[in-house]
Tab-separated table of C-alpha atoms and ligand atoms in Angstrom:
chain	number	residue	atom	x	y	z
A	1	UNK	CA	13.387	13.005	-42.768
A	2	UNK	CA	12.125	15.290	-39.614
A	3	UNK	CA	12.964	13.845	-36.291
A	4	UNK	CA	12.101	15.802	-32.700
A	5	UNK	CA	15.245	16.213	-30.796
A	6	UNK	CA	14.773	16.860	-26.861
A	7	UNK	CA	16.927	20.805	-27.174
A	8	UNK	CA	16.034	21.577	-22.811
A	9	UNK	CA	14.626	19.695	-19.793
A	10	UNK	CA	12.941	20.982	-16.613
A	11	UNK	CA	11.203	20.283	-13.853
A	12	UNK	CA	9.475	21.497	-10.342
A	13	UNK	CA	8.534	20.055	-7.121
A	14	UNK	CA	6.592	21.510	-4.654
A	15	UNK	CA	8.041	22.986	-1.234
A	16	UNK	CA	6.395	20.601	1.407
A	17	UNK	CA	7.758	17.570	1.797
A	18	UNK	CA	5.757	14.700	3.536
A	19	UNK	CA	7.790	11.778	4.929
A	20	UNK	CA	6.269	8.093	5.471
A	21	UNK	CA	6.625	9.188	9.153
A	22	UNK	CA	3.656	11.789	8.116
A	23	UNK	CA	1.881	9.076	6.496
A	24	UNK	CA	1.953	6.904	9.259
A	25	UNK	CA	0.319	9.284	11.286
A	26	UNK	CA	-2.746	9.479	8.885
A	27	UNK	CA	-3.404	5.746	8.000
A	28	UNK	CA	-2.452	1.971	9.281
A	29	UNK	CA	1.501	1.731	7.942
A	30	UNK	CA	4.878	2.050	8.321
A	31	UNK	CA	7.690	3.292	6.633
A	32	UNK	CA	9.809	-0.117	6.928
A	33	UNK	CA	6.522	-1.542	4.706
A	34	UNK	CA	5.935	1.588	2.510
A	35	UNK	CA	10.179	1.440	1.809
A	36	UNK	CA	10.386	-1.999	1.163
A	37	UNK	CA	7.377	-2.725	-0.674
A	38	UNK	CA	7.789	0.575	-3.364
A	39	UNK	CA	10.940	1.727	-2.263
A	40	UNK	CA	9.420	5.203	-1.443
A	41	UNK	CA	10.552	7.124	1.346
A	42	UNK	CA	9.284	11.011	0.601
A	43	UNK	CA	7.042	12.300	-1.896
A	44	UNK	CA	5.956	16.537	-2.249
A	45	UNK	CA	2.958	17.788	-2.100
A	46	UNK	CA	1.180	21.286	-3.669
A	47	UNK	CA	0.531	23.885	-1.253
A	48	UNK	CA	-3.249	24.889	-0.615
A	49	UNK	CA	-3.793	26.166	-3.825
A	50	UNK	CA	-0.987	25.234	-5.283
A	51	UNK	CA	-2.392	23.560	-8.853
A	52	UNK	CA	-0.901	21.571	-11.787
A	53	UNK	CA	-0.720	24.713	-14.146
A	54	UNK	CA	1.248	26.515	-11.239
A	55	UNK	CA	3.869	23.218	-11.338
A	56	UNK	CA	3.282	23.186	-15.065
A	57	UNK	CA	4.481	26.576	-15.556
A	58	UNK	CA	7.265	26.145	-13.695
A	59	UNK	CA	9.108	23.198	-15.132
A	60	UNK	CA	8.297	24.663	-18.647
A	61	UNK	CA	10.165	28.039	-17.991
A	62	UNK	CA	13.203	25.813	-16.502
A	63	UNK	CA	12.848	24.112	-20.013
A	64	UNK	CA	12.610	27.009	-21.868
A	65	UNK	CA	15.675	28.280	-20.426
A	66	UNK	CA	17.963	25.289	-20.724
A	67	UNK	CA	16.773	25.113	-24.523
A	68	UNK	CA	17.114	28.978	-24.716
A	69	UNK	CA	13.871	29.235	-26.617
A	70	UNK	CA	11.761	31.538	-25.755
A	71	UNK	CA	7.672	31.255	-25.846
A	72	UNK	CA	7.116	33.123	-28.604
A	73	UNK	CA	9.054	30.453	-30.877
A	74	UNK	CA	6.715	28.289	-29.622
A	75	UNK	CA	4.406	26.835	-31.819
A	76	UNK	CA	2.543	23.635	-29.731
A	77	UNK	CA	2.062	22.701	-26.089
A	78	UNK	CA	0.622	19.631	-25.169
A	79	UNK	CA	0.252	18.653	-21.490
A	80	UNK	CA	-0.321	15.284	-20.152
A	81	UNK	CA	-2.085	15.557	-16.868
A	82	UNK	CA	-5.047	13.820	-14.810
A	83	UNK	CA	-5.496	16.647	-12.778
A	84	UNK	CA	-6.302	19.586	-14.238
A	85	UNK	CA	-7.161	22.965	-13.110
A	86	UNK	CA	-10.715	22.953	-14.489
A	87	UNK	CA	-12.812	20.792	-16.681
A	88	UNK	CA	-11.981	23.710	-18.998
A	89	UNK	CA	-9.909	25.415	-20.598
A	90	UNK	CA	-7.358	22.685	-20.314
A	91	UNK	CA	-4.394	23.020	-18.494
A	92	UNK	CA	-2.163	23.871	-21.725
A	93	UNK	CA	-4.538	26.560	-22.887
A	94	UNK	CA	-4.523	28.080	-19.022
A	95	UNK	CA	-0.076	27.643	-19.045
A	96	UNK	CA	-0.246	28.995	-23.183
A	97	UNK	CA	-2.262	32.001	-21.377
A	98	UNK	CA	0.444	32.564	-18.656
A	99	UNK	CA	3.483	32.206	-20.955
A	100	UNK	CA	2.261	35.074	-23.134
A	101	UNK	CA	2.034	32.730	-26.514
A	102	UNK	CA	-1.384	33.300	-28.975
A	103	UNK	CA	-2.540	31.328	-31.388
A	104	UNK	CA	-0.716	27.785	-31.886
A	105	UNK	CA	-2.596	24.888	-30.421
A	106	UNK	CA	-2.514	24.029	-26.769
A	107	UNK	CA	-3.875	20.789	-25.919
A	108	UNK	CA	-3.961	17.944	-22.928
A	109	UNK	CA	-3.532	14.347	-23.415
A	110	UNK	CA	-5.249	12.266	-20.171
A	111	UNK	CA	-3.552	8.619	-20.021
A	112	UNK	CA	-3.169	8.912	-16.534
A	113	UNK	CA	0.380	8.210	-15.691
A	114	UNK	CA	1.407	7.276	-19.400
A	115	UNK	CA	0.221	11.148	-19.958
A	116	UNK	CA	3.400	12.507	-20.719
A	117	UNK	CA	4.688	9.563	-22.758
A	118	UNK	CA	1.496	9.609	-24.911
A	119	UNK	CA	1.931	13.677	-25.011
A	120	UNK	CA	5.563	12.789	-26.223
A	121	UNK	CA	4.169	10.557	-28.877
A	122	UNK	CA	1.518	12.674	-29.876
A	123	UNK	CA	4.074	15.941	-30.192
A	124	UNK	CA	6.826	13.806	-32.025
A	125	UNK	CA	3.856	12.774	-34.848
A	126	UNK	CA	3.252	16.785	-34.878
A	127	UNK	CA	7.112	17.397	-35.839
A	128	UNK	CA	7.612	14.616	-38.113
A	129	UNK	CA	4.655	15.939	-40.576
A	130	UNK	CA	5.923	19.185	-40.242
A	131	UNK	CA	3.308	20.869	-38.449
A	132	UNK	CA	5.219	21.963	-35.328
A	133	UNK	CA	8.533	22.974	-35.298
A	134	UNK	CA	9.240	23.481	-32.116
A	135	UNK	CA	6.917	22.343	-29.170
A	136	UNK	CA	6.911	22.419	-25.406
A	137	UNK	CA	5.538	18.833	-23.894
A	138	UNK	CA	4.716	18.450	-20.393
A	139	UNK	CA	3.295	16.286	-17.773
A	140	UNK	CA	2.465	17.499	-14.257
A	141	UNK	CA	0.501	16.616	-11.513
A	142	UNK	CA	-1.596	17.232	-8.530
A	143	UNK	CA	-2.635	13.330	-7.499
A	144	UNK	CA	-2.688	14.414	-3.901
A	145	UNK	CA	-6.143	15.881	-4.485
A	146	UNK	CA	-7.674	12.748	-6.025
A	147	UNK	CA	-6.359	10.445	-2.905
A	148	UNK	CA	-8.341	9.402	-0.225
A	149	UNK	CA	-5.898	10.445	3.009
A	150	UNK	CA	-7.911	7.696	4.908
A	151	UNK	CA	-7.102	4.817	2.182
A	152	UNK	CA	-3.804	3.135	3.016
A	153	UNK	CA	-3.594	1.516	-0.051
A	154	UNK	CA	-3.334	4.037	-1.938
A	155	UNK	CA	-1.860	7.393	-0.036
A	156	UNK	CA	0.928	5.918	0.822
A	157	UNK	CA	1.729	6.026	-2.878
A	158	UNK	CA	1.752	9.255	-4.713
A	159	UNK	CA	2.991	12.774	-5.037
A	160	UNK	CA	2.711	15.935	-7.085
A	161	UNK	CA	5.567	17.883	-9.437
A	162	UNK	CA	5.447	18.519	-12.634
A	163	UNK	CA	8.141	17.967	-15.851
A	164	UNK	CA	8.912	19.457	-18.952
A	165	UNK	CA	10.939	19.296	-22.522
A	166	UNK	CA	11.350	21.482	-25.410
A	167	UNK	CA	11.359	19.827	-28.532
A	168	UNK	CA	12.785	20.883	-32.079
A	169	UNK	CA	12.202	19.601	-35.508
A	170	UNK	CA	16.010	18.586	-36.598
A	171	UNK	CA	17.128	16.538	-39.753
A	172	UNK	CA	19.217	14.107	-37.090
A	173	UNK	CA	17.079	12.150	-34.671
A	174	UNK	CA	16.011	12.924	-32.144
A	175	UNK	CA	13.105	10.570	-31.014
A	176	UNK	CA	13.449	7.694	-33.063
A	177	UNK	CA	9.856	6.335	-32.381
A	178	UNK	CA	6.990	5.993	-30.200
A	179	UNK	CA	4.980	3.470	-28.823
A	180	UNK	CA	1.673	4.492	-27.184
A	181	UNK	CA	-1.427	1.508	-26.125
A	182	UNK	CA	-4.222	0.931	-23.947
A	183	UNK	CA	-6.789	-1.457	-22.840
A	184	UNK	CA	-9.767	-0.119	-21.505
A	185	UNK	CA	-10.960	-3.845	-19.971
A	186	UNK	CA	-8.802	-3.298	-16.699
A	187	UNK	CA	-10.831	-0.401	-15.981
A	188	UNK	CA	-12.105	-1.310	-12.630
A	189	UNK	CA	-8.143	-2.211	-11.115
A	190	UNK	CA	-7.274	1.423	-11.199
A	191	UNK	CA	-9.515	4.158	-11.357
A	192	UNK	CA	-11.599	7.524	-10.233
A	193	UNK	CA	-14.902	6.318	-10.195
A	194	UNK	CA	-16.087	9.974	-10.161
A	195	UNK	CA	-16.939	12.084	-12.718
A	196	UNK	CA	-18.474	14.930	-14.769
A	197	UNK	CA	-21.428	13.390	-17.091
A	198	UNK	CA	-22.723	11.435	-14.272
A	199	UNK	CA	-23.658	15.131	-12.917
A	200	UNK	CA	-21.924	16.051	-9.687
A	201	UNK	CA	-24.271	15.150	-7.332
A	202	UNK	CA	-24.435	11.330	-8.248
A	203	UNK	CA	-22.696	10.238	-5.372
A	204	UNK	CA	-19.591	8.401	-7.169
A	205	UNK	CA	-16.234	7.649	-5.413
A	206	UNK	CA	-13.988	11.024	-6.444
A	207	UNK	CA	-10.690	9.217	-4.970
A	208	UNK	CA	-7.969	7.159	-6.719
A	209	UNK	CA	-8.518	3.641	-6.506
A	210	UNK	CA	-6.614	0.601	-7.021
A	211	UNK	CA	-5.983	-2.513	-6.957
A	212	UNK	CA	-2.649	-2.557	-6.606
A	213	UNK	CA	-1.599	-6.559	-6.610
A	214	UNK	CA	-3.228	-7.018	-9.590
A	215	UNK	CA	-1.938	-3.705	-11.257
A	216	UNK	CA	1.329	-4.822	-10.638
A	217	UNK	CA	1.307	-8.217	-12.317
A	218	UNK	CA	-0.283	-6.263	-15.520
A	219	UNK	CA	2.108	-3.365	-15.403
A	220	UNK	CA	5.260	-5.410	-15.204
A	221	UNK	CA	4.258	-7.618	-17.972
A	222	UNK	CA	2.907	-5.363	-19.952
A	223	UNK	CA	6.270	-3.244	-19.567
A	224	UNK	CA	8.091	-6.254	-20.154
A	225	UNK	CA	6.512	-6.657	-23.820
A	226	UNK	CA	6.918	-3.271	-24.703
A	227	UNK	CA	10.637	-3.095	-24.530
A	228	UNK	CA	10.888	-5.768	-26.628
A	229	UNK	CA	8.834	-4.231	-29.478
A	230	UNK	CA	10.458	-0.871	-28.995
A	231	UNK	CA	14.024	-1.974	-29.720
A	232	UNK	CA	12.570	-4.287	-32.370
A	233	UNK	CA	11.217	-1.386	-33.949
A	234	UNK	CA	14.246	-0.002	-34.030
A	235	UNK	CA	16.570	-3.525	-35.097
A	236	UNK	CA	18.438	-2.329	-31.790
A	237	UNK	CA	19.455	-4.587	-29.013
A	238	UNK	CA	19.291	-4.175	-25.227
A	239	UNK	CA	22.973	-3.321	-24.999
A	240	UNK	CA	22.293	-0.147	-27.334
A	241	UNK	CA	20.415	0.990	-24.229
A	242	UNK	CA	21.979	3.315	-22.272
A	243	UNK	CA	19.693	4.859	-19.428
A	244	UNK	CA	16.268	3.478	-18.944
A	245	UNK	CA	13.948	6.425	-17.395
A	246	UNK	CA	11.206	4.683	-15.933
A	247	UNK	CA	7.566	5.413	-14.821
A	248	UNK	CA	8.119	5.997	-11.160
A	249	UNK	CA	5.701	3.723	-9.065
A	250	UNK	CA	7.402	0.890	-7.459
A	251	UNK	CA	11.114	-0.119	-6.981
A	252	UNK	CA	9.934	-4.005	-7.672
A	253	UNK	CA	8.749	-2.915	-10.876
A	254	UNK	CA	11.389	-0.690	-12.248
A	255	UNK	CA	14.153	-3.385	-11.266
A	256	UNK	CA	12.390	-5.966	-13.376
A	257	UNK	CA	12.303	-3.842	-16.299
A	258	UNK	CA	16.163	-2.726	-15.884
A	259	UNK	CA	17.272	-6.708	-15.714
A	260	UNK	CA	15.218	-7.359	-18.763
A	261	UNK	CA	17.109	-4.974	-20.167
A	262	UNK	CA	20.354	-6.221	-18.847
A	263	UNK	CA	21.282	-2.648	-17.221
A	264	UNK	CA	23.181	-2.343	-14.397
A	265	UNK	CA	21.094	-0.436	-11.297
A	266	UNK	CA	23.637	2.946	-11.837
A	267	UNK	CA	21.895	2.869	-15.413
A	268	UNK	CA	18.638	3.204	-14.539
A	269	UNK	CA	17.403	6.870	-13.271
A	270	UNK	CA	15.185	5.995	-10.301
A	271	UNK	CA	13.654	8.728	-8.450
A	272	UNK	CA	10.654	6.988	-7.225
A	273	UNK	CA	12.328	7.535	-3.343
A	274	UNK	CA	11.828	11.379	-3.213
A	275	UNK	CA	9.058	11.714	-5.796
A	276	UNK	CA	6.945	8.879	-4.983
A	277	UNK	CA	4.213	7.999	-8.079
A	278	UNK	CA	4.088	11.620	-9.418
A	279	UNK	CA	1.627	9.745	-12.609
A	280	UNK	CA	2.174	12.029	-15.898
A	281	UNK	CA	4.995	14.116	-14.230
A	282	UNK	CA	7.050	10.826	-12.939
A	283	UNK	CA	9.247	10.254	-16.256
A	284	UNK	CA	9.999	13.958	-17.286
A	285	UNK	CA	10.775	14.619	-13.610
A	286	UNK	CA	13.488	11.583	-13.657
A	287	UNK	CA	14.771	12.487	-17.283
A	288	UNK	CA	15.206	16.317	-15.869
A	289	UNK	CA	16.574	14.853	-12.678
A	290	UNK	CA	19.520	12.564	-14.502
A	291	UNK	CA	19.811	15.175	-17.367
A	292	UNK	CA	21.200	18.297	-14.813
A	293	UNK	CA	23.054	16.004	-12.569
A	294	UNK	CA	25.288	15.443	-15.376
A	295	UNK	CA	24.541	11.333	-16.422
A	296	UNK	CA	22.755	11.924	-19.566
A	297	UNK	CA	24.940	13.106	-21.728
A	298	UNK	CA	24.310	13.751	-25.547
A	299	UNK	CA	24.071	11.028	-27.976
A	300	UNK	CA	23.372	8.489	-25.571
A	301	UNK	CA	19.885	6.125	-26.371
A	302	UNK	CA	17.116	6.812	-23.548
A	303	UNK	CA	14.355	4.333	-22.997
A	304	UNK	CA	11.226	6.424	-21.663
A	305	UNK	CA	8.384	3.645	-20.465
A	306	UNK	CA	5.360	4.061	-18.654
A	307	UNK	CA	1.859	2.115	-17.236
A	308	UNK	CA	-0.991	3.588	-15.751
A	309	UNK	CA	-4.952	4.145	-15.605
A	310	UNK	CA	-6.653	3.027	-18.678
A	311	UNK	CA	-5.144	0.884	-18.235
A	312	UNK	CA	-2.379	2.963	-20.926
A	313	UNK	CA	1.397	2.128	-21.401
A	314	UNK	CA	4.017	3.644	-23.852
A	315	UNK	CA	7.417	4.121	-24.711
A	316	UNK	CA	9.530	5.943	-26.166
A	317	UNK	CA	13.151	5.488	-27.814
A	318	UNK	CA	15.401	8.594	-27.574
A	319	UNK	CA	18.774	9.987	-29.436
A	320	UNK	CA	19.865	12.764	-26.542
B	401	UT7	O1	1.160	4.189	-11.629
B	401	UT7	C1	0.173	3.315	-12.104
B	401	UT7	C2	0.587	1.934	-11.934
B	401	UT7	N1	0.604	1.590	-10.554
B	401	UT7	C3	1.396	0.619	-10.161
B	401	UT7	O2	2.157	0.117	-10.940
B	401	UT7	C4	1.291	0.144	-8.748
B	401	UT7	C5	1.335	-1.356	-8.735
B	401	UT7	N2	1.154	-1.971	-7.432
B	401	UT7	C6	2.073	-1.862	-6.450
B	401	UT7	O3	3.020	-1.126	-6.555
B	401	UT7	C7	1.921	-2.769	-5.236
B	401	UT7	O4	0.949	-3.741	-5.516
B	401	UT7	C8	1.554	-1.990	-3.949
B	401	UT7	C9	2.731	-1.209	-3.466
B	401	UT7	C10	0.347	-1.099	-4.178
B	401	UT7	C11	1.182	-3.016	-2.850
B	401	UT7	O5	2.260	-3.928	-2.646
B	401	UT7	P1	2.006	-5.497	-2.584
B	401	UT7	O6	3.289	-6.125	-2.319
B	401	UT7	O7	1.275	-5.883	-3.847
B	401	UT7	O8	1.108	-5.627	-1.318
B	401	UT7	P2	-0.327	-6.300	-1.154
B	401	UT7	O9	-1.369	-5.419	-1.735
B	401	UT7	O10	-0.263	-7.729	-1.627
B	401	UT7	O11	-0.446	-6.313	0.415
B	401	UT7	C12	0.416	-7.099	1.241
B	401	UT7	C13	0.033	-6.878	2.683
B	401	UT7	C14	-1.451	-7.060	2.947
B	401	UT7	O12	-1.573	-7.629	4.242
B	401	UT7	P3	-1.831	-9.212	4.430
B	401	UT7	O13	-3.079	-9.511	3.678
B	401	UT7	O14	-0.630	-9.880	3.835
B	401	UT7	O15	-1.938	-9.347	5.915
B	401	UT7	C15	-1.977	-5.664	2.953
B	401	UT7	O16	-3.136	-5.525	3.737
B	401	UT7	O17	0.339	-5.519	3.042
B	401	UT7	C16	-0.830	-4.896	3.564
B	401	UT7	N3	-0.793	-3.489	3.161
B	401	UT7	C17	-0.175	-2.567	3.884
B	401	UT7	N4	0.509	-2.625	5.042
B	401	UT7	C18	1.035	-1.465	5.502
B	401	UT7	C19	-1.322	-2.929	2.053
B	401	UT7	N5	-1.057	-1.612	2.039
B	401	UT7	C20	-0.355	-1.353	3.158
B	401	UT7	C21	0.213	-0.198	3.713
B	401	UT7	N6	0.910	-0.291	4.867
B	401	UT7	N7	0.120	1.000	3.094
């Protein structure tokens, strides 16, 4: 039996940090309500010109390096990502360019901000066939060019970074399994109405936009369930759990997912205060984050979850 073990983690945020204070400069809020409803205070955003393969390539060198592989060994990269450079090549073909590898396949996986959890899922079905041995996944993100600056329900949200692991085919797990849906009926609660085949002069809405009451009921739900079929899939219980790494998007939701799962707060990685919503690049930045600062440590069981656009949630049950 193959199993994909996580061998090196990175991640990159970029320089400019913009403070609720900012925000309340732009739109009709305040960082009492912006902290207490999503517990956000901070979030980074690219520099002008600054673009996801630029914060893609960076957290995949910092993974390369803590999983002393170098790119060359490499033999698939799959990005999850919303925001890409250009409708084409996609992002992982533009980073496989830049990281001097030729020839394996480079692909991106768009599931919004379950992107890096489905490109997890999609890389860990790679390794257990055998046709990738060793494969760089990644999620990153430049949301602060889809947001409206002028839409208070939505800028006050999100941020940009980007996150990155190395996996390697090993005969001890590893990722035990992954869960990866979507419903494509809650289209219209969170969305870029914009788009390509339309043509680009057909006047649609090219800014993120949501309706974020009823997103949350769905998401927290919908999160709900999926822990439960994850550690059934597994015959493991909640107190097998060690850290839960969360989709970064609201504090409300990420507690209610941590007392499901009976964890105390210090047990679940929550970054979601100086990363804000980062979509694809919000778990792999918070598994980075808890993985150098020492609290992962190996052989502990990681819960990876996610919800976003689609609408798409996954998870994902990990052996560090
Ligand atoms: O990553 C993909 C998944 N996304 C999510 O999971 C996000 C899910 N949704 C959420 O996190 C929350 O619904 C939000 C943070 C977006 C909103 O929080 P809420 O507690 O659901 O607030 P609300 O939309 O019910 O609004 C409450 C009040 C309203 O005023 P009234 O009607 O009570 O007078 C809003 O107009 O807060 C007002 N409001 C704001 N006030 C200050 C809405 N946005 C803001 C704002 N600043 N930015």
């Amino acid at each position: 039996m193959k199993y994909a073990r996580i061998v090196g983690t990175g991640s990159y945020l970029p320089e400019r940090v913009m403070t609720n204070a900012d925000i309340e400069r732009l739109v009709d809020t305040s960082d009492s309500w912006i902290r207490e409803r999503t517990g956000i205070r901070e979030r980074r955003i690219a520099a002008e010109g600054e673009t996801t393969c630029d914060l893609a390539e960076k957290a995949a060198r910092r993974a390369l390096k803590a999983a002393g592989v170098a790119p060359r060994e490499i033999d698939l990269i799959v990005v999850g990502t919303t925001t890409a450079d250009q409708i084409f090549p996609s992002t992982a073909c533009l980073l496989q360019a830049r990281l001097g590898i030729h020839g394996p396949a480079a692909f991106d996986v768009q599931a919004v901000c379950t992107g890096f959890v489905y490109a997890l899922g999609v890389a860990d079905q790679f390794v257990r066939t055998g046709a990738a041995t060793t494969v760089l996944v990644i999620g990153a993100e430049t949301m602060s060019r889809i947001i409206d600056w002028q839409d208070r329900d939505t800028c006050v949200l999100f941020g940009d970074g980007a996150g990155a692991v190395v996996l390697k085919a090993d005969s001890k797990p590893g990722i035990l399994s992954t869960h990866l849906h979507a419903d494509g009926k809650h289209a219209d609660l969170l969305q870029v109405p914009g788009g390509i085949s339309g043509g680009y002069e057909d006047g649609r809405d090219p800014y993120l936009r949501m309706r974020g009451k009823e997103v949350f009921k769905v998401a927290t739900t919908t999160l709900s369930r999926i822990v439960d079929e994850t550690l059934e899939t597994n015959g493991l219980s909640r107190e097998d759990v060690d850290w839960l790494i969360p989709h970064q998007a609201n504090n409300r939701i990420i507690a209610a997912i941590g007392r499901k799962l009976g964890l105390p707060e210090e047990r679940v990685v929550n970054t979601v205060a100086e990363h804000g919503n980062t979509s694809a690049a919000s778990v792999p930045l918070a598994l980075d984050t808890a993985v150098r600062d020492g609290r992962i440590q190996p052989g502990e069981l990681l819960l990876l979850e996610a919800f976003g656009g689609g609408f798409t949630w996954g998870s994902a049950l990990v052996r560090y």
